[in-house]
XYZ file of C-alpha atoms in Angstrom:
750
model
C 3.613 4.318 25.260
C 4.418 3.799 21.566
C 5.397 0.173 20.896
C 6.298 0.145 17.205
C 9.957 0.860 16.631
C 11.047 -0.424 20.020
C 13.594 -3.229 20.222
C 11.511 -5.591 22.337
C 12.163 -9.338 22.689
C 10.157 -11.986 20.858
C 6.778 -12.403 22.559
C 7.601 -15.986 23.550
C 11.389 -15.897 23.757
C 11.291 -17.094 27.353
C 9.131 -20.060 26.406
C 11.437 -20.977 23.557
C 14.593 -21.108 25.641
C 12.981 -22.663 28.725
C 10.927 -25.296 26.919
C 7.651 -23.890 28.239
C 6.387 -22.991 24.756
C 4.125 -25.732 23.428
C 4.255 -27.103 19.902
C 1.863 -29.465 18.140
C 3.398 -32.675 19.449
C 3.423 -31.315 23.010
C -0.375 -31.532 22.963
C -0.457 -35.341 22.912
C -1.308 -35.620 26.606
C -4.528 -33.725 25.957
C -5.795 -36.596 23.825
C -6.555 -39.855 25.640
C -6.624 -43.039 23.530
C -4.305 -41.406 21.001
C -3.228 -43.544 18.058
C 0.127 -43.158 16.329
C 0.752 -43.445 12.584
C 3.719 -44.912 10.726
C 4.145 -45.195 6.938
C 4.672 -48.257 4.779
C 7.316 -46.904 2.408
C 8.260 -48.078 -1.064
C 11.886 -49.138 -1.649
C 11.944 -47.812 -5.220
C 12.063 -44.388 -6.870
C 9.578 -45.404 -9.569
C 7.389 -48.483 -9.532
C 3.824 -49.719 -9.854
C 2.202 -51.131 -6.743
C 1.002 -54.579 -7.780
C -0.169 -56.090 -4.497
C -0.549 -54.950 -0.894
C -1.171 -57.418 1.937
C -1.983 -56.043 5.386
C -3.088 -59.209 7.141
C 0.189 -59.813 8.979
C 0.253 -56.262 10.281
C -3.212 -56.510 11.839
C -2.067 -59.551 13.858
C 0.642 -57.560 15.629
C -0.215 -56.547 19.166
C -1.059 -52.886 19.430
C -1.861 -52.401 15.734
C -5.316 -50.896 15.348
C -5.734 -50.407 11.601
C -3.918 -50.144 8.301
C -5.060 -47.235 6.149
C -5.083 -47.679 2.355
C -6.721 -45.994 -0.630
C -9.877 -48.028 -0.029
C -10.440 -46.129 3.244
C -10.652 -42.671 1.671
C -14.276 -41.407 1.683
C -13.516 -38.324 -0.412
C -10.670 -37.618 -2.828
C -7.506 -39.665 -2.626
C -5.422 -36.582 -3.403
C -3.677 -33.788 -1.474
C -2.256 -31.734 -4.341
C -2.575 -28.018 -3.704
C -2.545 -26.596 -7.231
C -3.683 -29.573 -9.257
C -4.805 -33.086 -8.434
C -1.441 -34.811 -8.889
C -0.532 -35.977 -5.365
C -2.419 -39.138 -4.373
C -2.407 -39.740 -0.627
C -2.169 -43.485 -1.345
C -0.495 -43.916 -4.746
C -0.749 -46.835 -7.120
C 2.324 -45.589 -8.949
C 5.284 -44.913 -6.678
C 7.015 -41.710 -7.745
C 9.893 -41.310 -5.286
C 11.988 -43.472 -3.004
C 10.208 -44.194 0.303
C 6.891 -42.752 -0.851
C 4.223 -44.062 1.564
C 1.761 -46.529 0.030
C -0.118 -47.243 3.295
C -0.109 -46.063 6.917
C -0.397 -48.178 10.055
C -2.159 -46.933 13.174
C -0.972 -48.319 16.498
C -1.467 -47.830 20.210
C 2.211 -46.846 20.334
C 4.745 -45.657 17.785
C 6.602 -48.935 18.238
C 3.500 -50.982 17.441
C 2.722 -48.887 14.360
C 6.297 -49.219 13.166
C 6.267 -52.994 13.652
C 2.978 -53.166 11.794
C 4.388 -51.187 8.879
C 7.317 -53.588 8.664
C 4.867 -56.512 8.487
C 2.893 -55.148 5.530
C 3.787 -56.970 2.336
C 3.957 -55.012 -0.909
C 4.892 -56.149 -4.406
C 6.070 -53.746 -7.083
C 6.699 -53.651 -10.811
C 9.846 -51.605 -11.364
C 9.661 -48.682 -13.780
C 12.440 -46.476 -15.222
C 13.424 -43.619 -12.924
C 14.590 -40.103 -13.789
C 16.638 -38.687 -10.928
C 18.555 -35.691 -12.347
C 17.680 -32.486 -14.165
C 19.844 -33.522 -17.100
C 18.068 -36.870 -17.415
C 14.765 -35.014 -17.377
C 15.924 -32.608 -20.096
C 17.077 -35.505 -22.272
C 13.801 -37.381 -21.728
C 11.663 -34.237 -22.190
C 10.201 -34.920 -18.746
C 8.511 -31.730 -17.571
C 5.717 -30.884 -15.144
C 4.426 -27.910 -17.143
C 4.916 -25.990 -20.344
C 7.915 -23.615 -20.357
C 7.433 -19.993 -19.318
C 9.138 -17.056 -20.974
C 9.743 -13.325 -20.556
C 11.363 -11.216 -23.258
C 12.413 -7.610 -23.591
C 14.236 -5.767 -26.319
C 16.379 -7.258 -29.057
C 18.689 -9.846 -27.531
C 20.275 -10.590 -30.897
C 21.959 -7.186 -30.692
C 24.429 -8.608 -28.195
C 26.012 -10.577 -31.017
C 27.990 -7.423 -31.732
C 28.870 -6.768 -28.087
C 32.609 -6.273 -27.424
C 32.392 -8.999 -24.773
C 30.173 -11.991 -25.358
C 30.300 -15.244 -23.428
C 28.164 -18.171 -22.372
C 28.184 -20.679 -19.556
C 26.339 -23.084 -17.321
C 25.709 -23.181 -13.587
C 24.510 -25.996 -11.336
C 22.651 -24.727 -8.253
C 22.038 -27.167 -5.428
C 18.882 -27.534 -3.372
C 18.508 -27.186 0.382
C 16.872 -29.116 3.204
C 14.552 -27.029 5.399
C 15.783 -28.769 8.563
C 13.266 -26.997 10.775
C 13.763 -28.006 14.409
C 10.171 -29.276 14.656
C 9.469 -31.923 12.026
C 6.091 -32.354 10.311
C 3.358 -33.042 12.858
C -0.425 -33.160 13.126
C -2.948 -34.366 15.735
C -6.622 -34.800 14.877
C -9.760 -35.559 16.852
C -13.539 -35.230 16.699
C -15.097 -32.182 18.265
C -18.371 -32.266 20.219
C -20.498 -31.867 17.071
C -18.806 -34.521 14.989
C -16.492 -32.204 13.100
C -12.762 -32.717 12.745
C -10.390 -30.639 14.812
C -6.831 -30.486 13.497
C -3.758 -29.355 15.396
C -1.148 -28.871 12.695
C 2.322 -27.442 12.298
C 1.316 -25.611 9.140
C 2.057 -22.277 7.525
C -1.318 -22.335 5.781
C -4.174 -23.433 8.086
C -6.824 -22.597 5.474
C -5.261 -24.824 2.847
C -4.826 -27.597 5.416
C -8.556 -27.197 6.152
C -9.291 -27.464 2.435
C -7.207 -30.615 1.927
C -8.586 -32.379 5.015
C -12.151 -31.593 3.919
C -11.389 -32.805 0.400
C -9.961 -36.140 1.554
C -12.850 -36.761 3.959
C -15.501 -35.561 1.525
C -17.005 -33.070 3.980
C -17.609 -29.284 3.842
C -15.032 -26.875 5.224
C -17.208 -25.854 8.162
C -16.781 -29.372 9.529
C -13.000 -28.895 9.774
C -11.228 -26.557 12.175
C -7.468 -26.165 11.940
C -5.326 -24.585 14.619
C -1.633 -23.786 14.476
C -0.336 -23.053 17.952
C 3.154 -22.236 16.718
C 5.819 -23.912 14.608
C 9.383 -24.767 15.471
C 10.566 -23.419 12.150
C 9.183 -23.942 8.653
C 11.071 -21.832 6.045
C 8.434 -22.709 3.417
C 8.507 -26.449 4.076
C 5.127 -26.355 5.824
C 3.310 -24.123 3.342
C 1.730 -27.036 1.451
C 3.626 -30.104 2.615
C 2.011 -30.128 6.056
C -1.273 -30.949 4.322
C -0.922 -34.685 3.546
C 0.134 -35.481 7.114
C -2.839 -33.601 8.540
C -5.133 -35.321 6.025
C -3.709 -38.726 6.931
C -4.265 -38.109 10.631
C -7.800 -36.870 9.961
C -8.560 -39.983 7.903
C -7.340 -42.118 10.785
C -9.652 -40.296 13.190
C -12.543 -40.605 10.741
C -12.088 -44.375 10.518
C -11.258 -45.224 14.136
C -13.208 -42.517 16.004
C -10.042 -41.881 17.995
C -7.460 -39.083 18.062
C -4.526 -39.745 15.724
C -1.016 -38.359 15.748
C 1.376 -38.156 12.828
C 4.876 -36.979 13.672
C 7.822 -37.675 11.433
C 11.205 -38.446 12.968
C 14.036 -36.567 11.275
C 15.051 -39.421 8.989
C 11.516 -39.769 7.617
C 10.983 -36.031 7.399
C 14.038 -35.694 5.201
C 13.037 -38.700 3.096
C 9.390 -37.743 2.546
C 9.342 -33.953 2.228
C 10.383 -31.574 -0.532
C 13.414 -29.294 -0.554
C 14.542 -26.043 -2.140
C 14.495 -26.653 -5.885
C 17.878 -27.529 -7.390
C 18.385 -25.498 -10.582
C 20.469 -25.750 -13.708
C 21.075 -22.583 -15.724
C 22.410 -21.899 -19.191
C 23.289 -18.312 -19.996
C 24.636 -16.109 -22.735
C 25.511 -12.456 -22.165
C 26.900 -9.453 -24.004
C 28.701 -6.492 -22.371
C 30.280 -3.242 -23.411
C 33.954 -2.697 -22.724
C 33.091 -0.538 -19.705
C 31.187 -3.424 -18.102
C 27.643 -2.374 -18.947
C 25.294 -5.218 -19.843
C 23.783 -5.078 -23.331
C 21.785 -8.278 -23.417
C 21.285 -11.610 -21.743
C 19.669 -14.926 -22.600
C 18.990 -17.288 -19.689
C 17.388 -20.726 -19.528
C 16.425 -21.878 -16.030
C 15.671 -25.537 -15.341
C 14.266 -26.405 -11.926
C 14.030 -29.894 -10.455
C 10.356 -30.012 -9.482
C 10.390 -33.610 -8.295
C 7.391 -35.881 -8.812
C 4.473 -33.416 -8.606
C 3.822 -29.782 -9.414
C 3.431 -28.537 -5.811
C 4.499 -24.839 -5.891
C 7.016 -25.263 -8.696
C 5.053 -22.958 -11.025
C 5.266 -19.828 -8.869
C 8.799 -20.788 -7.802
C 10.072 -20.768 -11.385
C 8.190 -17.562 -12.195
C 9.677 -15.785 -9.172
C 13.116 -16.997 -10.234
C 12.459 -15.444 -13.638
C 11.250 -12.192 -12.068
C 14.366 -12.009 -9.875
C 16.963 -12.977 -12.434
C 17.760 -9.256 -12.687
C 18.544 -8.821 -8.971
C 19.463 -5.106 -8.729
C 20.523 -4.722 -12.373
C 18.866 -3.282 -15.458
C 18.546 -5.852 -18.239
C 18.278 -3.722 -21.425
C 17.504 -6.784 -23.537
C 16.601 -10.164 -22.130
C 15.130 -13.534 -23.002
C 14.328 -15.565 -19.891
C 12.867 -19.050 -20.140
C 11.828 -21.287 -17.256
C 11.370 -25.064 -17.318
C 10.073 -27.322 -14.523
C 11.605 -30.774 -14.744
C 9.747 -33.867 -13.534
C 12.012 -36.277 -11.674
C 11.357 -39.261 -9.437
C 12.254 -37.501 -6.213
C 10.351 -35.743 -3.455
C 8.221 -32.889 -4.745
C 10.396 -29.830 -4.269
C 8.572 -26.971 -2.643
C 8.635 -23.490 -1.157
C 11.819 -22.425 0.601
C 12.803 -19.010 1.922
C 13.228 -16.827 -1.147
C 10.888 -19.018 -3.216
C 12.989 -19.280 -6.386
C 14.319 -15.745 -6.089
C 17.743 -16.873 -4.829
C 18.158 -19.345 -7.675
C 17.393 -16.678 -10.256
C 19.523 -14.001 -8.618
C 22.603 -16.196 -8.304
C 22.684 -16.565 -12.093
C 22.970 -12.834 -12.769
C 25.606 -12.542 -10.040
C 27.534 -15.292 -11.800
C 27.259 -13.376 -15.069
C 28.378 -10.082 -13.514
C 31.497 -11.623 -12.010
C 32.362 -13.507 -15.195
C 32.073 -10.271 -17.177
C 34.202 -8.285 -14.727
C 37.055 -10.785 -14.721
C 37.029 -11.140 -18.496
C 37.191 -7.355 -18.847
C 39.836 -6.941 -16.150
C 37.538 -4.716 -14.085
C 36.792 -4.942 -10.360
C 33.532 -6.924 -9.904
C 32.069 -4.242 -7.614
C 32.563 -1.650 -10.358
C 30.752 -3.741 -12.963
C 27.918 -4.418 -10.537
C 27.524 -0.743 -9.678
C 27.520 0.354 -13.323
C 24.551 -1.912 -14.006
C 22.339 -0.858 -11.079
C 18.774 0.218 -11.697
C 18.298 3.978 -11.725
C 15.207 6.066 -11.079
C 12.595 5.735 -13.856
C 13.950 2.320 -14.927
C 11.525 -0.543 -15.541
C 12.120 -4.249 -14.939
C 12.204 -6.825 -17.715
C 8.652 -7.834 -16.693
C 7.326 -4.291 -16.913
C 7.268 -2.975 -13.328
C 8.620 0.512 -12.557
C 11.452 0.263 -10.029
C 10.405 2.282 -7.004
C 13.174 3.764 -4.845
C 15.930 2.614 -7.195
C 18.179 5.338 -5.765
C 18.306 3.429 -2.470
C 20.595 0.846 -4.013
C 23.287 3.423 -4.768
C 22.878 4.945 -1.308
C 23.233 1.578 0.405
C 26.189 0.621 -1.793
C 28.119 3.807 -1.058
C 27.382 3.768 2.659
C 28.327 0.115 3.039
C 31.586 0.465 1.134
C 32.511 3.316 3.446
C 31.390 1.712 6.740
C 33.075 -1.600 5.882
C 36.341 0.082 4.789
C 36.008 -1.950 1.604
C 38.741 -0.310 -0.462
C 41.308 -0.293 2.346
C 40.673 -3.932 3.178
C 40.922 -4.920 -0.484
C 44.456 -3.538 -0.535
C 45.271 -5.347 2.720
C 43.974 -8.600 1.224
C 46.114 -8.092 -1.866
C 49.165 -7.752 0.378
C 48.143 -10.804 2.411
C 47.799 -12.946 -0.694
C 51.206 -11.933 -1.999
C 52.843 -13.017 1.251
C 50.896 -16.255 1.895
C 51.483 -19.262 -0.296
C 49.007 -21.740 1.220
C 46.084 -19.478 2.138
C 44.297 -16.794 0.160
C 41.736 -14.203 1.107
C 38.951 -12.652 -0.924
C 36.466 -9.838 -0.507
C 33.245 -9.018 -2.329
C 30.232 -6.750 -2.092
C 26.883 -7.759 -3.617
C 23.438 -6.139 -3.816
C 19.906 -7.421 -3.201
C 16.619 -6.255 -4.681
C 13.720 -8.482 -3.660
C 10.059 -8.045 -4.546
C 7.463 -8.313 -1.787
C 3.993 -9.753 -2.469
C 2.533 -13.081 -3.480
C 2.848 -13.368 -7.241
C -0.641 -14.931 -7.132
C -2.451 -11.610 -6.732
C -5.500 -13.050 -4.945
C -3.352 -14.174 -2.006
C -2.455 -10.588 -1.134
C -5.160 -10.153 1.483
C -5.292 -10.417 5.260
C -7.982 -10.453 7.929
C -8.203 -10.099 11.692
C -10.557 -10.215 14.654
C -9.768 -7.922 17.581
C -11.678 -8.307 20.849
C -11.656 -5.893 23.791
C -12.884 -7.264 27.110
C -14.550 -5.152 29.768
C -11.448 -5.337 31.968
C -9.436 -3.610 29.265
C -7.538 -6.696 28.111
C -7.407 -7.421 24.395
C -7.275 -10.545 22.256
C -5.982 -10.337 18.708
C -6.688 -13.027 16.131
C -5.130 -12.840 12.685
C -4.399 -15.107 9.750
C -0.616 -15.308 10.114
C 1.156 -18.228 11.755
C 4.077 -17.934 14.147
C 7.117 -20.000 13.247
C 9.697 -18.163 15.317
C 9.941 -15.218 12.917
C 8.190 -12.846 15.318
C 4.979 -12.015 13.452
C 2.965 -12.237 16.700
C 5.389 -9.797 18.332
C 4.938 -7.277 15.536
C 1.167 -7.777 15.519
C 1.052 -7.067 19.267
C 3.036 -3.859 18.735
C 0.704 -2.781 15.924
C -2.409 -3.519 17.997
C -1.034 -1.693 21.030
C -0.281 1.428 19.018
C -3.513 1.141 17.052
C -5.554 1.250 20.264
C -3.179 3.528 22.138
C -2.537 1.059 24.958
C 0.501 -0.633 26.476
C 1.589 -3.867 24.864
C 1.008 -5.887 28.050
C -2.742 -5.552 27.435
C -2.433 -7.502 24.161
C -2.664 -11.266 23.786
C -2.146 -12.648 20.279
C -4.085 -15.885 19.964
C -3.129 -19.111 18.159
C -4.116 -19.078 14.505
C -7.486 -20.814 13.944
C -9.652 -21.165 10.866
C -12.850 -20.615 12.895
C -11.639 -17.209 14.094
C -10.176 -15.843 10.852
C -11.280 -17.741 7.731
C -9.934 -17.971 4.195
C -6.441 -16.814 5.090
C -3.351 -16.734 2.924
C -0.240 -18.686 3.771
C 2.317 -17.158 6.079
C 4.844 -16.777 3.296
C 6.270 -14.354 0.737
C 7.604 -12.176 3.605
C 4.217 -10.437 3.547
C 2.542 -11.646 6.745
C 3.109 -8.515 8.820
C 2.171 -6.338 5.840
C -1.130 -8.162 5.275
C -2.212 -9.228 8.746
C -0.750 -6.204 10.499
C -2.723 -3.872 8.256
C -5.872 -5.915 8.894
C -5.292 -5.714 12.655
C -4.774 -1.960 12.409
C -8.025 -1.666 10.442
C -9.896 -3.470 13.241
C -8.211 -1.337 15.886
C -9.138 1.884 14.091
C -12.781 0.791 14.019
C -12.704 0.110 17.757
C -10.848 3.306 18.516
C -13.449 5.364 16.660
C -16.218 3.694 18.664
C -14.443 4.336 21.956
C -13.428 7.916 21.180
C -16.727 9.583 22.181
C -16.796 7.628 25.451
C -13.178 8.469 26.230
C -13.816 12.140 25.511
C -16.399 12.170 28.296
C -14.001 10.418 30.690
C -10.720 12.374 30.454
C -7.851 10.795 32.314
C -9.709 7.542 33.012
C -7.820 4.279 32.427
C -8.564 2.207 29.340
C -10.427 -0.502 31.266
C -12.870 2.064 32.628
C -13.546 3.363 29.137
C -14.060 -0.188 27.824
C -16.517 -1.013 30.628
C -18.439 2.215 30.069
C -18.661 1.515 26.325
C -20.101 -1.933 27.014
C -22.746 -0.433 29.277
C -23.710 1.823 26.370
C -24.050 -1.227 24.109
C -21.077 -0.304 21.945
C -19.595 -3.437 20.315
C -16.104 -4.177 21.624
C -14.987 -6.402 18.782
C -14.175 -5.696 15.157
C -13.128 -7.533 12.044
C -10.320 -5.987 10.050
C -9.390 -6.547 6.457
C -6.657 -5.475 4.058
C -5.850 -6.181 0.430
C -2.643 -4.983 -1.169
C -3.412 -2.142 -3.580
C -2.066 -1.527 -7.050
C -0.648 -4.944 -7.876
C -1.521 -6.970 -10.944
C 0.200 -9.042 -13.541
C -0.637 -11.308 -16.427
C 0.407 -14.881 -15.577
C 0.281 -15.837 -19.249
C 2.912 -13.277 -20.265
C 4.543 -12.831 -16.828
C 4.304 -9.078 -17.194
C 2.815 -6.366 -15.007
C 3.309 -5.167 -11.436
C 3.452 -8.300 -9.281
C 5.197 -6.662 -6.304
C 3.994 -3.970 -3.907
C 7.539 -2.780 -3.240
C 11.167 -3.864 -3.277
C 13.488 -4.462 -0.356
C 17.030 -3.226 -1.020
C 20.224 -4.276 0.674
C 23.889 -5.099 0.282
C 26.533 -7.103 2.058
C 30.323 -7.115 2.047
C 32.142 -10.299 3.051
C 35.756 -11.283 3.573
C 36.883 -14.919 3.568
C 40.016 -16.991 3.810
C 40.480 -20.331 2.051
C 42.978 -23.096 2.753
C 44.640 -24.154 -0.493
C 45.357 -27.667 0.753
C 41.833 -28.575 1.884
C 39.487 -26.061 0.268
C 38.218 -25.166 3.718
C 36.816 -21.666 4.098
C 36.544 -19.239 7.021
C 34.268 -16.221 6.912
C 36.291 -13.481 8.567
C 33.937 -10.540 8.403
C 30.477 -9.635 7.138
C 28.939 -6.157 6.938
C 25.252 -5.807 6.044
C 23.149 -2.740 5.336
C 19.469 -3.418 4.646
C 16.477 -1.292 3.826
C 13.911 -2.435 6.411
C 11.851 0.719 6.066
C 10.897 2.015 9.514
C 11.309 -1.226 11.424
C 8.356 -2.079 13.672
C 10.521 -4.368 15.774
C 14.271 -3.758 15.286
C 15.414 -6.613 17.519
C 13.217 -9.100 15.658
C 14.329 -7.734 12.301
C 18.002 -7.890 13.159
C 17.581 -11.519 14.208
C 15.827 -12.272 10.930
C 18.640 -10.674 8.940
C 21.315 -12.598 10.837
C 19.413 -15.885 10.585
C 18.496 -15.425 6.940
C 22.080 -14.596 6.040
C 23.371 -17.712 7.808
C 20.784 -19.891 6.082
C 21.879 -18.442 2.760
C 25.518 -19.012 3.663
C 24.695 -22.649 4.391
C 22.917 -23.088 1.061
C 25.808 -21.533 -0.861
C 28.736 -23.216 0.885
C 28.150 -26.386 2.914
C 24.569 -27.670 2.605
C 24.648 -30.249 -0.173
C 21.778 -32.539 -1.107
C 22.866 -35.731 -2.848
C 20.785 -38.525 -4.374
C 22.226 -41.795 -5.656
C 21.517 -43.340 -9.065
C 18.491 -45.175 -7.638
C 16.899 -41.947 -6.430
C 17.691 -42.522 -2.756
C 18.556 -39.471 -0.686
C 22.173 -39.988 0.393
C 22.320 -36.951 2.690
C 19.432 -38.239 4.778
C 20.212 -37.046 8.285
C 22.202 -34.688 10.453
C 25.223 -36.985 10.203
C 25.512 -36.551 6.424
C 23.843 -33.183 5.797
C 25.978 -30.354 7.145
C 24.266 -27.262 8.555
C 25.852 -23.942 9.533
C 26.845 -23.838 13.200
C 28.996 -21.687 15.459
C 32.075 -22.536 13.400
C 30.527 -20.957 10.282
C 29.596 -17.678 11.971
C 31.575 -14.686 10.705
C 34.246 -13.646 13.184
C 32.974 -10.063 12.774
C 29.277 -9.662 11.940
C 27.888 -6.131 11.533
C 24.209 -5.575 10.699
C 22.710 -2.120 10.163
C 19.455 -0.653 8.854
C 19.214 2.060 6.226
C 18.141 5.214 8.031
C 15.217 7.467 7.071
C 13.790 4.720 4.873
C 10.113 4.598 5.926
C 7.762 3.523 3.142
C 4.358 5.253 3.515
C 2.627 2.548 1.479
C 3.349 -0.186 4.047
C 2.067 -0.685 7.609
C 3.814 1.829 9.886
C 6.377 2.407 7.112
C 8.046 -0.961 7.743
C 9.363 -3.407 5.177
C 9.607 -7.184 5.022
C 12.692 -8.924 6.403
C 11.905 -12.648 6.098
C 13.406 -13.585 2.741
C 15.650 -10.752 1.452
C 18.532 -11.388 3.922
C 19.131 -14.896 2.568
C 20.443 -13.467 -0.704
C 22.872 -11.190 1.130
C 25.008 -14.318 1.489
C 25.908 -13.984 -2.191
C 28.791 -11.816 -1.026
C 30.348 -14.852 0.679
C 30.130 -16.871 -2.530
C 31.720 -14.054 -4.515
C 34.419 -13.497 -1.875
C 35.322 -17.178 -2.120
C 35.547 -16.806 -5.894
C 37.788 -13.775 -5.363
C 40.090 -15.826 -3.129
C 40.220 -18.653 -5.677
C 41.042 -16.168 -8.435
C 43.980 -14.959 -6.326
C 45.552 -18.387 -6.851
C 45.958 -17.507 -10.523
C 45.835 -14.446 -12.707
C 42.528 -13.136 -11.354
C 40.602 -14.355 -14.396
C 37.238 -16.165 -14.525
C 36.562 -18.847 -11.945
C 34.037 -21.544 -12.856
C 32.455 -23.177 -9.813
C 29.004 -24.586 -9.105
C 26.888 -24.095 -6.000
C 27.254 -24.940 -3.189
C 30.929 -24.007 -2.865
C 31.858 -26.964 -0.698
C 35.505 -27.477 0.308
C 35.772 -30.127 -2.415
C 34.552 -27.747 -5.116
C 36.805 -24.971 -3.826
C 39.799 -27.320 -3.860
C 39.198 -28.430 -7.439
C 38.496 -24.859 -8.569
C 41.882 -23.875 -7.136
C 43.503 -26.690 -9.110
C 41.717 -25.580 -12.284
C 42.941 -22.008 -11.833
C 46.486 -23.210 -11.246
C 46.342 -25.617 -14.160
C 45.307 -22.760 -16.412
C 48.587 -21.065 -15.473
C 50.476 -24.351 -15.523
C 51.603 -23.404 -12.043
C 53.237 -26.026 -9.803
C 51.029 -27.642 -7.173
C 52.225 -27.211 -3.540
C 54.225 -30.185 -2.288
C 51.674 -31.033 0.388
C 49.016 -31.495 -2.290
C 51.267 -33.822 -4.264
C 51.641 -35.956 -1.164
């Protein structure tokens, strides 16, 4: 009867593939007299709104109302961490920022009305790159820093070098774009259907904009068609806008962004720029490192503070930094406010140390995997921010097992032979580690709650604070509840997430949703089980529904609230030191690639992954998360490139210009395995998070590409920014060849 540990399908897999699963926009038919919203967008990256005329829009048939700042009864702001995101701005801060919204009987009417609104602007200077921001001293916050040991000692290191690395951003490109529908409930409160990762914060923002208490706002998230962090805070303004429309018109209002507007109006993964200086011994052991991280925060703070701090925490990846100075800067630019994205700054920090490790190895003439292994954390080591590294030995175990199962050494020799015999194609292979901390770095967010209800017929409803975005949290919660109550999983129904069922929830983020909400559900189930135990003892062999009915007759409550808060975590946000993470997820991947020397095109031939998932609650779900996370990371590192022009306009503004991974990018051989006997007793059912850590496993593809490029020359250092697009690969090949003064193939000269 045990459910946890079984490889069962996603609880709504059938609905996903058949189209039966409903998402926010599918609920439109439930709302008669629904109005549709369309934005009036500014054509400048930075400007002052001088005049706004809405008269012509109101004359258009089907236009109901134009919403402006004058309509806001509460606060004209939707900023989550500080009041710096006006819903209706007077100062335009990014290209296509909405300055007003038109409500129409149809989308077409609203769109025509928006086109008829007349706006006049005073142009202001725009900052659109990190480097412009650095030069202008344009920052969203004071710099953060972490230090450890004496970094100046590396001045005497046998190997000392410095460098720079540009790290591109990433578009979330969730299948379901931002969407919200609002209406009045029977008591005059606002009901919000929202595609949001954080219903409680959406409730907060809607209440703030309307100037009403939270108990007058109920937010429900049925499910999301993907989010990846893009709906953690950035769902809020669209829900608030819809709610304002309902407040003013007394009618239901729908906001749904088409893809082109979603890409234009919403934040991305933060682009980063890094400067580094490192010192190594001759055997490849790191002695000290100095790293400056600059993130492109866009126009407002959003979540850029915790993103840069997590990048600073994860700049070590799986390596001991004996001496380190890490500084983080958040640049203000006139672009969309960059936001949470799977990994939450961790990938940007980790890629820098991987860059440093490879540069050191090639300068020393050592295999990169050897240098990486020599710098791994060992038992009793402590991170540069002061946290003891629990289970550090798992990294060495994973590394050794993966090298053996992937036949790494044999294939490296085969690749060497291939490269010697092929003039116009080269292959590369690399193995890279992952250590990723699990918990919200804001300690207060590490709490979860649940409401579990048993009905007299033995069926069970489970309510919890996590939101389902395709990642399978509801599936895992159902397995936990079934085992917690000792029943079959078909008795469990996990309900849509609602703020009136489970209040004051944390966002579904940080890979911690099963940890937090699952533990809360188990707490509720244990309470119920203890109440039912005496009744069941008197009814041996009776089915669960009979026991539940008998308990009700005895006036035993058949519902319970569960709660969990992560123990033992704390850190000082002023010094960025302490124990911010409950545990670490460990993993490694080995990748083999082939590059075309004429075009820079790359094929991923084989990928082998070994990840520490603890004792997986749902192996099928977890394997899917690892595969999907890896592919998303591969996209970020190789083909997904965000480009803005000099005027701050997003040039890669749709599926035709922004390239996503597809079948053609899938590895020809793709092996995913879990570390065995890896249960962690401090986590629910011994499981570990799988949402974010797999994305960084794609580093092995980046390093394999570098290995292939190096094969075009002497095997020395290869300087290349991220993403490694075919263009960048091509020019890196030329740079390697130029360094040897080697002749260019005839086809290239043509």
